[in-house]
PDB file of C-alpha atoms in Angstrom:
ATOM      1  CA  MET A  26     -91.303 105.321 -24.559  1.00 95.00           C
ATOM      2  CA  GLU A  27     -90.658 101.912 -25.993  1.00 95.00           C
ATOM      3  CA  ARG A  28     -90.208 101.301 -29.715  1.00 94.00           C
ATOM      4  CA  ARG A  29     -93.503  99.376 -29.907  1.00 95.00           C
ATOM      5  CA  GLN A  30     -95.381 102.300 -28.312  1.00 96.00           C
ATOM      6  CA  ILE A  31     -93.799 104.732 -30.745  1.00 95.00           C
ATOM      7  CA  ALA A  32     -94.785 102.526 -33.683  1.00 94.00           C
ATOM      8  CA  GLU A  33     -98.368 102.438 -32.384  1.00 95.00           C
ATOM      9  CA  LEU A  34     -98.319 106.214 -31.946  1.00 95.00           C
ATOM     10  CA  LEU A  35     -97.125 106.730 -35.524  1.00 94.00           C
ATOM     11  CA  ASP A  36     -99.846 104.380 -36.727  1.00 93.00           C
ATOM     12  CA  SER A  37    -102.435 106.379 -34.731  1.00 94.00           C
ATOM     13  CA  ILE A  38    -101.173 109.641 -36.210  1.00 94.00           C
ATOM     14  CA  GLN A  39    -101.352 108.218 -39.721  1.00 93.00           C
ATOM     15  CA  SER A  40    -104.906 106.918 -39.239  1.00 92.00           C
ATOM     16  CA  SER A  41    -106.055 110.102 -37.475  1.00 93.00           C
ATOM     17  CA  TYR A  42    -104.701 112.386 -40.206  1.00 91.00           C
ATOM     18  CA  PRO A  43    -105.358 110.486 -43.454  1.00 88.00           C
ATOM     19  CA  GLY A  44    -103.436 111.912 -46.377  1.00 88.00           C
ATOM     20  CA  LYS A  45    -101.696 114.474 -44.147  1.00 89.00           C
ATOM     21  CA  PHE A  46     -99.162 112.182 -42.492  1.00 88.00           C
ATOM     22  CA  VAL A  47     -97.650 110.166 -45.307  1.00 86.00           C
ATOM     23  CA  VAL A  48     -94.824 107.820 -44.346  1.00 87.00           C
ATOM     24  CA  GLN A  49     -92.303 107.138 -47.110  1.00 88.00           C
ATOM     25  CA  ASP A  50     -89.824 105.068 -45.090  1.00 92.00           C
ATOM     26  CA  PRO A  51     -91.464 103.593 -41.947  1.00 92.00           C
ATOM     27  CA  THR A  52     -88.231 102.166 -40.495  1.00 93.00           C
ATOM     28  CA  SER A  53     -86.310 105.420 -40.853  1.00 93.00           C
ATOM     29  CA  LEU A  54     -89.197 107.424 -39.393  1.00 93.00           C
ATOM     30  CA  LEU A  55     -89.531 105.047 -36.452  1.00 95.00           C
ATOM     31  CA  ASP A  56     -85.772 105.208 -35.821  1.00 95.00           C
ATOM     32  CA  SER A  57     -85.712 109.004 -35.785  1.00 95.00           C
ATOM     33  CA  TRP A  58     -88.793 109.331 -33.567  1.00 95.00           C
ATOM     34  CA  GLU A  59     -87.421 106.670 -31.210  1.00 96.00           C
ATOM     35  CA  ARG A  60     -84.157 108.605 -30.807  1.00 95.00           C
ATOM     36  CA  VAL A  61     -86.125 111.482 -29.292  1.00 94.00           C
ATOM     37  CA  LEU A  62     -89.151 109.830 -27.701  1.00 96.00           C
ATOM     38  CA  LYS A  63     -87.329 106.992 -25.899  1.00 95.00           C
ATOM     39  CA  LYS A  64     -86.412 109.404 -23.096  1.00 94.00           C
ATOM     40  CA  HIS A  65     -89.975 110.688 -22.654  1.00 95.00           C
ATOM     41  CA  ASP A  66     -92.822 109.316 -20.562  1.00 93.00           C
ATOM     42  CA  SER A  67     -95.358 107.534 -22.761  1.00 94.00           C
ATOM     43  CA  GLU A  68     -98.340 108.739 -20.711  1.00 94.00           C
ATOM     44  CA  LYS A  69     -97.390 112.390 -21.192  1.00 93.00           C
ATOM     45  CA  VAL A  70     -96.703 111.935 -24.903  1.00 95.00           C
ATOM     46  CA  LEU A  71    -100.028 110.176 -25.442  1.00 95.00           C
ATOM     47  CA  LYS A  72    -101.849 112.819 -23.390  1.00 93.00           C
ATOM     48  CA  ASN A  73    -100.298 115.526 -25.570  1.00 92.00           C
ATOM     49  CA  PHE A  74    -101.328 113.562 -28.659  1.00 94.00           C
ATOM     50  CA  ASP A  75    -104.933 113.398 -27.424  1.00 93.00           C
ATOM     51  CA  ARG A  76    -104.909 117.160 -26.812  1.00 90.00           C
ATOM     52  CA  HIS A  77    -103.436 117.745 -30.228  1.00 91.00           C
ATOM     53  CA  LEU A  78    -106.154 115.622 -31.852  1.00 91.00           C
ATOM     54  CA  GLU A  79    -108.790 117.826 -30.264  1.00 89.00           C
ATOM     55  CA  SER A  80    -107.178 121.080 -31.321  1.00 87.00           C
ATOM     56  CA  SER A  81    -105.514 120.696 -34.704  1.00 88.00           C
ATOM     57  CA  VAL A  82    -106.326 119.516 -38.197  1.00 89.00           C
ATOM     58  CA  PHE A  83    -102.601 119.017 -38.862  1.00 91.00           C
ATOM     59  CA  PRO A  84    -100.539 116.053 -37.657  1.00 92.00           C
ATOM     60  CA  PRO A  85     -98.375 116.672 -34.580  1.00 92.00           C
ATOM     61  CA  THR A  86     -94.645 117.127 -34.676  1.00 92.00           C
ATOM     62  CA  ILE A  87     -92.385 115.539 -32.096  1.00 94.00           C
ATOM     63  CA  ALA A  88     -92.211 118.962 -30.420  1.00 92.00           C
ATOM     64  CA  ASP A  89     -96.009 118.999 -30.081  1.00 91.00           C
ATOM     65  CA  LEU A  90     -95.879 115.626 -28.348  1.00 94.00           C
ATOM     66  CA  VAL A  91     -93.088 116.314 -25.868  1.00 92.00           C
ATOM     67  CA  LYS A  92     -93.868 119.848 -24.760  1.00 83.00           C
ATOM     68  CA  LYS A  93     -94.541 120.092 -21.063  1.00 73.00           C
ATOM     69  CA  ARG A  94     -97.757 122.045 -21.393  1.00 59.00           C
ATOM     70  CA  SER A  95    -100.139 122.981 -24.096  1.00 49.00           C
ATOM     71  CA  LEU A  96    -100.827 126.666 -24.471  1.00 50.00           C
ATOM     72  CA  ASP A  97    -104.507 126.561 -23.565  1.00 53.00           C
ATOM     73  CA  ARG A  98    -105.645 128.342 -20.399  1.00 53.00           C
ATOM     74  CA  MET A  99    -106.746 125.160 -18.640  1.00 55.00           C
ATOM     75  CA  ASP A 100    -103.113 124.166 -18.271  1.00 54.00           C
ATOM     76  CA  SER A 101    -102.407 127.294 -16.263  1.00 63.00           C
ATOM     77  CA  ILE A 102    -104.310 125.649 -13.411  1.00 72.00           C
ATOM     78  CA  PRO A 103    -101.922 123.338 -11.547  1.00 73.00           C
ATOM     79  CA  SER A 104    -102.663 119.642 -11.608  1.00 75.00           C
ATOM     80  CA  VAL A 105    -103.085 117.670  -8.391  1.00 79.00           C
ATOM     81  CA  ASP A 106     -99.504 116.422  -8.686  1.00 77.00           C
ATOM     82  CA  GLU A 107     -98.142 119.944  -9.218  1.00 78.00           C
ATOM     83  CA  THR A 108    -100.108 121.206  -6.211  1.00 80.00           C
ATOM     84  CA  LEU A 109     -98.871 118.353  -4.011  1.00 81.00           C
ATOM     85  CA  GLU A 110     -95.284 119.023  -5.093  1.00 80.00           C
ATOM     86  CA  TYR A 111     -95.745 122.718  -4.277  1.00 78.00           C
ATOM     87  CA  LEU A 112     -97.078 121.820  -0.816  1.00 80.00           C
ATOM     88  CA  ARG A 113     -94.175 119.412  -0.237  1.00 78.00           C
ATOM     89  CA  LEU A 114     -91.784 122.235  -1.067  1.00 73.00           C
ATOM     90  CA  LEU A 115     -93.535 124.517   1.393  1.00 72.00           C
ATOM     91  CA  GLU A 116     -93.255 121.888   4.138  1.00 73.00           C
ATOM     92  CA  SER A 117     -89.538 121.440   3.512  1.00 66.00           C
ATOM     93  CA  LYS A 118     -88.928 125.178   3.287  1.00 58.00           C
ATOM     94  CA  SER A 119     -86.018 125.041   5.714  1.00 58.00           C
ATOM     95  CA  GLU A 120     -84.155 122.771   3.296  1.00 62.00           C
ATOM     96  CA  MET A 121     -84.697 125.027   0.277  1.00 61.00           C
ATOM     97  CA  SER A 122     -82.286 127.531  -1.163  1.00 72.00           C
ATOM     98  CA  GLU A 123     -82.959 131.253  -0.948  1.00 76.00           C
ATOM     99  CA  GLU A 124     -83.742 131.281  -4.668  1.00 78.00           C
ATOM    100  CA  ALA A 125     -86.373 128.527  -4.309  1.00 75.00           C
ATOM    101  CA  THR A 126     -87.918 130.290  -1.319  1.00 75.00           C
ATOM    102  CA  ARG A 127     -88.015 133.590  -3.231  1.00 81.00           C
ATOM    103  CA  SER A 128     -89.618 131.855  -6.219  1.00 81.00           C
ATOM    104  CA  ILE A 129     -92.346 130.370  -4.032  1.00 79.00           C
ATOM    105  CA  GLU A 130     -93.028 133.721  -2.381  1.00 84.00           C
ATOM    106  CA  GLU A 131     -93.268 135.376  -5.801  1.00 85.00           C
ATOM    107  CA  SER A 132     -95.695 132.678  -6.956  1.00 83.00           C
ATOM    108  CA  LYS A 133     -97.828 133.152  -3.861  1.00 83.00           C
ATOM    109  CA  ALA A 134     -97.880 136.933  -4.478  1.00 83.00           C
ATOM    110  CA  GLN A 135     -98.982 136.359  -8.088  1.00 83.00           C
ATOM    111  CA  ILE A 136    -101.752 134.029  -6.933  1.00 85.00           C
ATOM    112  CA  ARG A 137    -102.947 136.598  -4.363  1.00 81.00           C
ATOM    113  CA  LYS A 138    -102.907 139.281  -7.063  1.00 82.00           C
ATOM    114  CA  ILE A 139    -104.972 137.099  -9.404  1.00 83.00           C
ATOM    115  CA  LEU A 140    -107.435 136.395  -6.601  1.00 83.00           C
ATOM    116  CA  GLY A 141    -107.671 140.119  -5.830  1.00 78.00           C
ATOM    117  CA  ARG A 142    -106.073 139.859  -2.402  1.00 67.00           C
ATOM    118  CA  SER A 143    -103.188 141.918  -1.154  1.00 54.00           C
TER     119      SER A 143
END
């Protein structure tokens, strides 16, 4: 994320959680959030912020914004990108390590178990 995007995010958090996200020193806060968020994808951070807005009355922490998945059940369903990556791995199976192959086979077994197939 860029510094400007982080500043806009902090402003959105402050306006979305009035009185709950009080900024004493805006420059210091922006500096500390930038140190962590600069290495993260802005789309993912903003998506996590939107999810957080829908699910919490408390302002998000940096950890809430950078976690890979939220804990709701809908995230247990793979996204289109995750599914395509999984299929790409299956196609290049000959290039994968034994550990990766074993992991895929275990995942397929878990999926069959969930679907009630043997």
